[in-house]
C-alpha cells in the first residue's frame, strides 16, 4: 500500500461545480485566475453554506493571509463534474492552513494551499479561534498517526 500525505476522504470537504462559459479564455481552457474563484466558492460552502444547511453556526471572522497554487493540467470546458476537495493540513491558535485539489475522477487540474487567520473586524485585529471554531476546523484534519 502506497503512503500518502493526503487525508482520507472522510476528512475532505467536497464542493462540486460546473464550468461557466465566461471561465474559458482565448486558449480554450479555464483561465488561471478563475481557479482562485473556485477555491473561494469551496471555502464559502465549507465554512458558511454547509453549516447553515445543517443548522450549525457558520465560521466567520477569517481572512486569507496567503495563497499558493500549482496548475497541473489545463481544465477544458467539456469536463464534468469538477470538484474542489479541501482539507486542513495545520491548525494553530489563530491560523490554519487549507489544502485543495481541483479535480475530477481522473485528473488533478490544480493543487493549492491557503493560510487563513482569525480576524476581528470590529477591532481590526487578529484574534484567536474560539473553541467552537477550532472544533469545526478540526473536522477536516486527519488525526495524527
mmCIF file of C-alpha atoms in Angstrom:
data_model
loop_
_atom_site.group_PDB
_atom_site.id
_atom_site.type_symbol
_atom_site.label_atom_id
_atom_site.label_comp_id
_atom_site.label_asym_id
_atom_site.label_seq_id
_atom_site.Cartn_x
_atom_site.Cartn_y
_atom_site.Cartn_z
ATOM 1 C CA UNK A 1 0.000 0.000 0.000
ATOM 2 C CA UNK A 2 1.384 3.401 -1.005
ATOM 3 C CA UNK A 3 1.909 6.023 1.710
ATOM 4 C CA UNK A 4 0.300 9.407 1.128
ATOM 5 C CA UNK A 5 0.187 12.717 2.949
ATOM 6 C CA UNK A 6 -3.415 13.191 1.874
ATOM 7 C CA UNK A 7 -6.142 12.656 4.458
ATOM 8 C CA UNK A 8 -8.794 10.024 3.994
ATOM 9 C CA UNK A 9 -11.937 11.083 2.150
ATOM 10 C CA UNK A 10 -13.924 11.487 5.384
ATOM 11 C CA UNK A 11 -11.741 14.478 6.306
ATOM 12 C CA UNK A 12 -12.189 16.250 2.975
ATOM 13 C CA UNK A 13 -14.816 18.794 2.141
ATOM 14 C CA UNK A 14 -16.188 18.255 -1.372
ATOM 15 C CA UNK A 15 -17.554 21.129 -3.473
ATOM 16 C CA UNK A 16 -18.795 20.346 -6.991
ATOM 17 C CA UNK A 17 -19.301 22.926 -9.721
ATOM 18 C CA UNK A 18 -19.800 23.346 -13.444
ATOM 19 C CA UNK A 19 -17.516 25.410 -15.603
ATOM 20 C CA UNK A 20 -19.160 28.576 -16.902
ATOM 21 C CA UNK A 21 -18.677 29.892 -20.445
ATOM 22 C CA UNK A 22 -17.070 33.040 -19.018
ATOM 23 C CA UNK A 23 -14.406 30.921 -17.281
ATOM 24 C CA UNK A 24 -12.830 29.996 -20.620
ATOM 25 C CA UNK A 25 -10.009 32.125 -22.017
ATOM 26 C CA UNK A 26 -8.751 32.644 -25.570
ATOM 27 C CA UNK A 27 -6.621 29.497 -25.275
ATOM 28 C CA UNK A 28 -9.786 27.375 -24.922
ATOM 29 C CA UNK A 29 -9.271 26.332 -21.294
ATOM 30 C CA UNK A 30 -10.257 27.693 -17.894
ATOM 31 C CA UNK A 31 -8.351 30.901 -17.192
ATOM 32 C CA UNK A 32 -5.868 30.517 -14.317
ATOM 33 C CA UNK A 33 -7.392 33.344 -12.270
ATOM 34 C CA UNK A 34 -10.760 31.529 -12.243
ATOM 35 C CA UNK A 35 -9.244 28.793 -10.099
ATOM 36 C CA UNK A 36 -8.995 31.216 -7.166
ATOM 37 C CA UNK A 37 -12.733 31.815 -7.523
ATOM 38 C CA UNK A 38 -13.368 28.068 -7.382
ATOM 39 C CA UNK A 39 -11.318 27.879 -4.172
ATOM 40 C CA UNK A 40 -13.281 30.791 -2.719
ATOM 41 C CA UNK A 41 -16.605 29.138 -3.580
ATOM 42 C CA UNK A 42 -15.437 25.904 -1.921
ATOM 43 C CA UNK A 43 -14.376 27.758 1.255
ATOM 44 C CA UNK A 44 -17.705 29.602 1.430
ATOM 45 C CA UNK A 45 -19.578 26.313 1.226
ATOM 46 C CA UNK A 46 -17.264 24.657 3.748
ATOM 47 C CA UNK A 47 -17.468 27.375 6.406
ATOM 48 C CA UNK A 48 -20.833 29.004 5.712
ATOM 49 C CA UNK A 49 -23.201 27.182 3.350
ATOM 50 C CA UNK A 50 -22.857 23.640 4.669
ATOM 51 C CA UNK A 51 -23.075 24.613 8.377
ATOM 52 C CA UNK A 52 -26.154 26.790 7.779
ATOM 53 C CA UNK A 53 -27.903 23.947 5.908
ATOM 54 C CA UNK A 54 -27.085 21.610 8.838
ATOM 55 C CA UNK A 55 -28.445 24.075 11.407
ATOM 56 C CA UNK A 56 -24.972 24.872 12.724
ATOM 57 C CA UNK A 57 -23.342 28.214 13.309
ATOM 58 C CA UNK A 58 -21.125 29.230 10.363
ATOM 59 C CA UNK A 59 -17.465 30.061 10.955
ATOM 60 C CA UNK A 60 -16.880 33.772 10.384
ATOM 61 C CA UNK A 61 -14.155 36.286 11.027
ATOM 62 C CA UNK A 62 -11.351 34.803 8.935
ATOM 63 C CA UNK A 63 -9.161 36.373 6.303
ATOM 64 C CA UNK A 64 -6.732 34.889 3.813
ATOM 65 C CA UNK A 65 -3.122 35.777 4.509
ATOM 66 C CA UNK A 66 -1.546 33.621 1.789
ATOM 67 C CA UNK A 67 -2.433 31.601 -1.331
ATOM 68 C CA UNK A 68 -0.245 29.267 -3.351
ATOM 69 C CA UNK A 69 -1.435 27.427 -6.438
ATOM 70 C CA UNK A 70 0.186 24.959 -8.807
ATOM 71 C CA UNK A 71 -1.522 24.334 -12.137
ATOM 72 C CA UNK A 72 -1.118 20.696 -13.169
ATOM 73 C CA UNK A 73 -3.023 20.324 -16.440
ATOM 74 C CA UNK A 74 -5.365 22.537 -18.491
ATOM 75 C CA UNK A 75 -9.014 22.389 -17.450
ATOM 76 C CA UNK A 76 -11.154 22.188 -20.579
ATOM 77 C CA UNK A 77 -14.802 23.281 -20.784
ATOM 78 C CA UNK A 78 -16.189 19.812 -21.554
ATOM 79 C CA UNK A 79 -15.002 18.023 -18.399
ATOM 80 C CA UNK A 80 -17.813 17.399 -15.828
ATOM 81 C CA UNK A 81 -18.212 17.151 -12.931
ATOM 82 C CA UNK A 82 -15.378 19.159 -11.454
ATOM 83 C CA UNK A 83 -14.849 19.372 -7.724
ATOM 84 C CA UNK A 84 -12.691 21.095 -5.174
ATOM 85 C CA UNK A 85 -11.569 18.801 -2.375
ATOM 86 C CA UNK A 86 -10.413 20.730 0.689
ATOM 87 C CA UNK A 87 -8.830 19.674 3.979
ATOM 88 C CA UNK A 88 -6.913 21.166 6.903
ATOM 89 C CA UNK A 89 -3.175 20.488 6.987
ATOM 90 C CA UNK A 90 -2.210 22.537 10.039
ATOM 91 C CA UNK A 91 -4.191 24.259 12.799
ATOM 92 C CA UNK A 92 -2.869 26.771 15.303
ATOM 93 C CA UNK A 93 -4.483 29.074 17.856
ATOM 94 C CA UNK A 94 -5.018 31.952 15.417
ATOM 95 C CA UNK A 95 -4.440 30.428 11.962
ATOM 96 C CA UNK A 96 -4.798 27.290 9.915
ATOM 97 C CA UNK A 97 -3.794 26.002 6.508
ATOM 98 C CA UNK A 98 -6.082 24.520 3.904
ATOM 99 C CA UNK A 99 -5.002 22.275 1.055
ATOM 100 C CA UNK A 100 -7.083 21.911 -2.103
ATOM 101 C CA UNK A 101 -7.280 19.796 -5.213
ATOM 102 C CA UNK A 102 -9.316 20.959 -8.200
ATOM 103 C CA UNK A 103 -10.090 17.678 -9.893
ATOM 104 C CA UNK A 104 -12.411 15.172 -11.470
ATOM 105 C CA UNK A 105 -12.251 11.396 -11.092
ATOM 106 C CA UNK A 106 -9.252 11.074 -13.419
ATOM 107 C CA UNK A 107 -7.249 14.320 -13.257
ATOM 108 C CA UNK A 108 -5.914 16.856 -10.794
ATOM 109 C CA UNK A 109 -6.021 20.235 -12.542
ATOM 110 C CA UNK A 110 -4.595 22.328 -9.717
ATOM 111 C CA UNK A 111 -3.268 21.949 -6.195
ATOM 112 C CA UNK A 112 -3.362 24.885 -3.820
ATOM 113 C CA UNK A 113 -2.875 25.952 -0.236
ATOM 114 C CA UNK A 114 -4.262 28.883 1.723
ATOM 115 C CA UNK A 115 -3.392 30.239 5.128
ATOM 116 C CA UNK A 116 -6.375 31.691 6.978
ATOM 117 C CA UNK A 117 -6.154 33.774 10.133
ATOM 118 C CA UNK A 118 -8.803 34.594 12.716
ATOM 119 C CA UNK A 119 -9.745 38.254 12.468
ATOM 120 C CA UNK A 120 -11.954 40.623 14.452
ATOM 121 C CA UNK A 121 -13.425 43.171 12.019
ATOM 122 C CA UNK A 122 -14.636 45.454 14.837
ATOM 123 C CA UNK A 123 -11.176 45.930 16.356
ATOM 124 C CA UNK A 124 -9.413 45.427 13.013
ATOM 125 C CA UNK A 125 -7.023 42.980 14.709
ATOM 126 C CA UNK A 126 -6.051 39.355 14.624
ATOM 127 C CA UNK A 127 -7.607 37.145 17.282
ATOM 128 C CA UNK A 128 -7.571 33.521 18.417
ATOM 129 C CA UNK A 129 -10.110 30.985 17.228
ATOM 130 C CA UNK A 130 -12.841 30.110 19.708
ATOM 131 C CA UNK A 131 -13.093 26.508 20.973
ATOM 132 C CA UNK A 132 -16.170 26.027 18.749
ATOM 133 C CA UNK A 133 -14.281 27.279 15.693
ATOM 134 C CA UNK A 134 -11.306 25.031 16.482
ATOM 135 C CA UNK A 135 -13.660 22.048 16.789
ATOM 136 C CA UNK A 136 -15.221 22.818 13.404
ATOM 137 C CA UNK A 137 -11.842 23.315 11.705
ATOM 138 C CA UNK A 138 -10.628 20.075 13.277
ATOM 139 C CA UNK A 139 -13.326 18.082 11.480
ATOM 140 C CA UNK A 140 -11.304 18.449 8.283
ATOM 141 C CA UNK A 141 -7.917 17.495 9.736
ATOM 142 C CA UNK A 142 -6.903 13.861 9.716
ATOM 143 C CA UNK A 143 -5.840 12.623 13.153
ATOM 144 C CA UNK A 144 -2.105 12.378 13.742
ATOM 145 C CA UNK A 145 -0.747 8.832 13.429
#
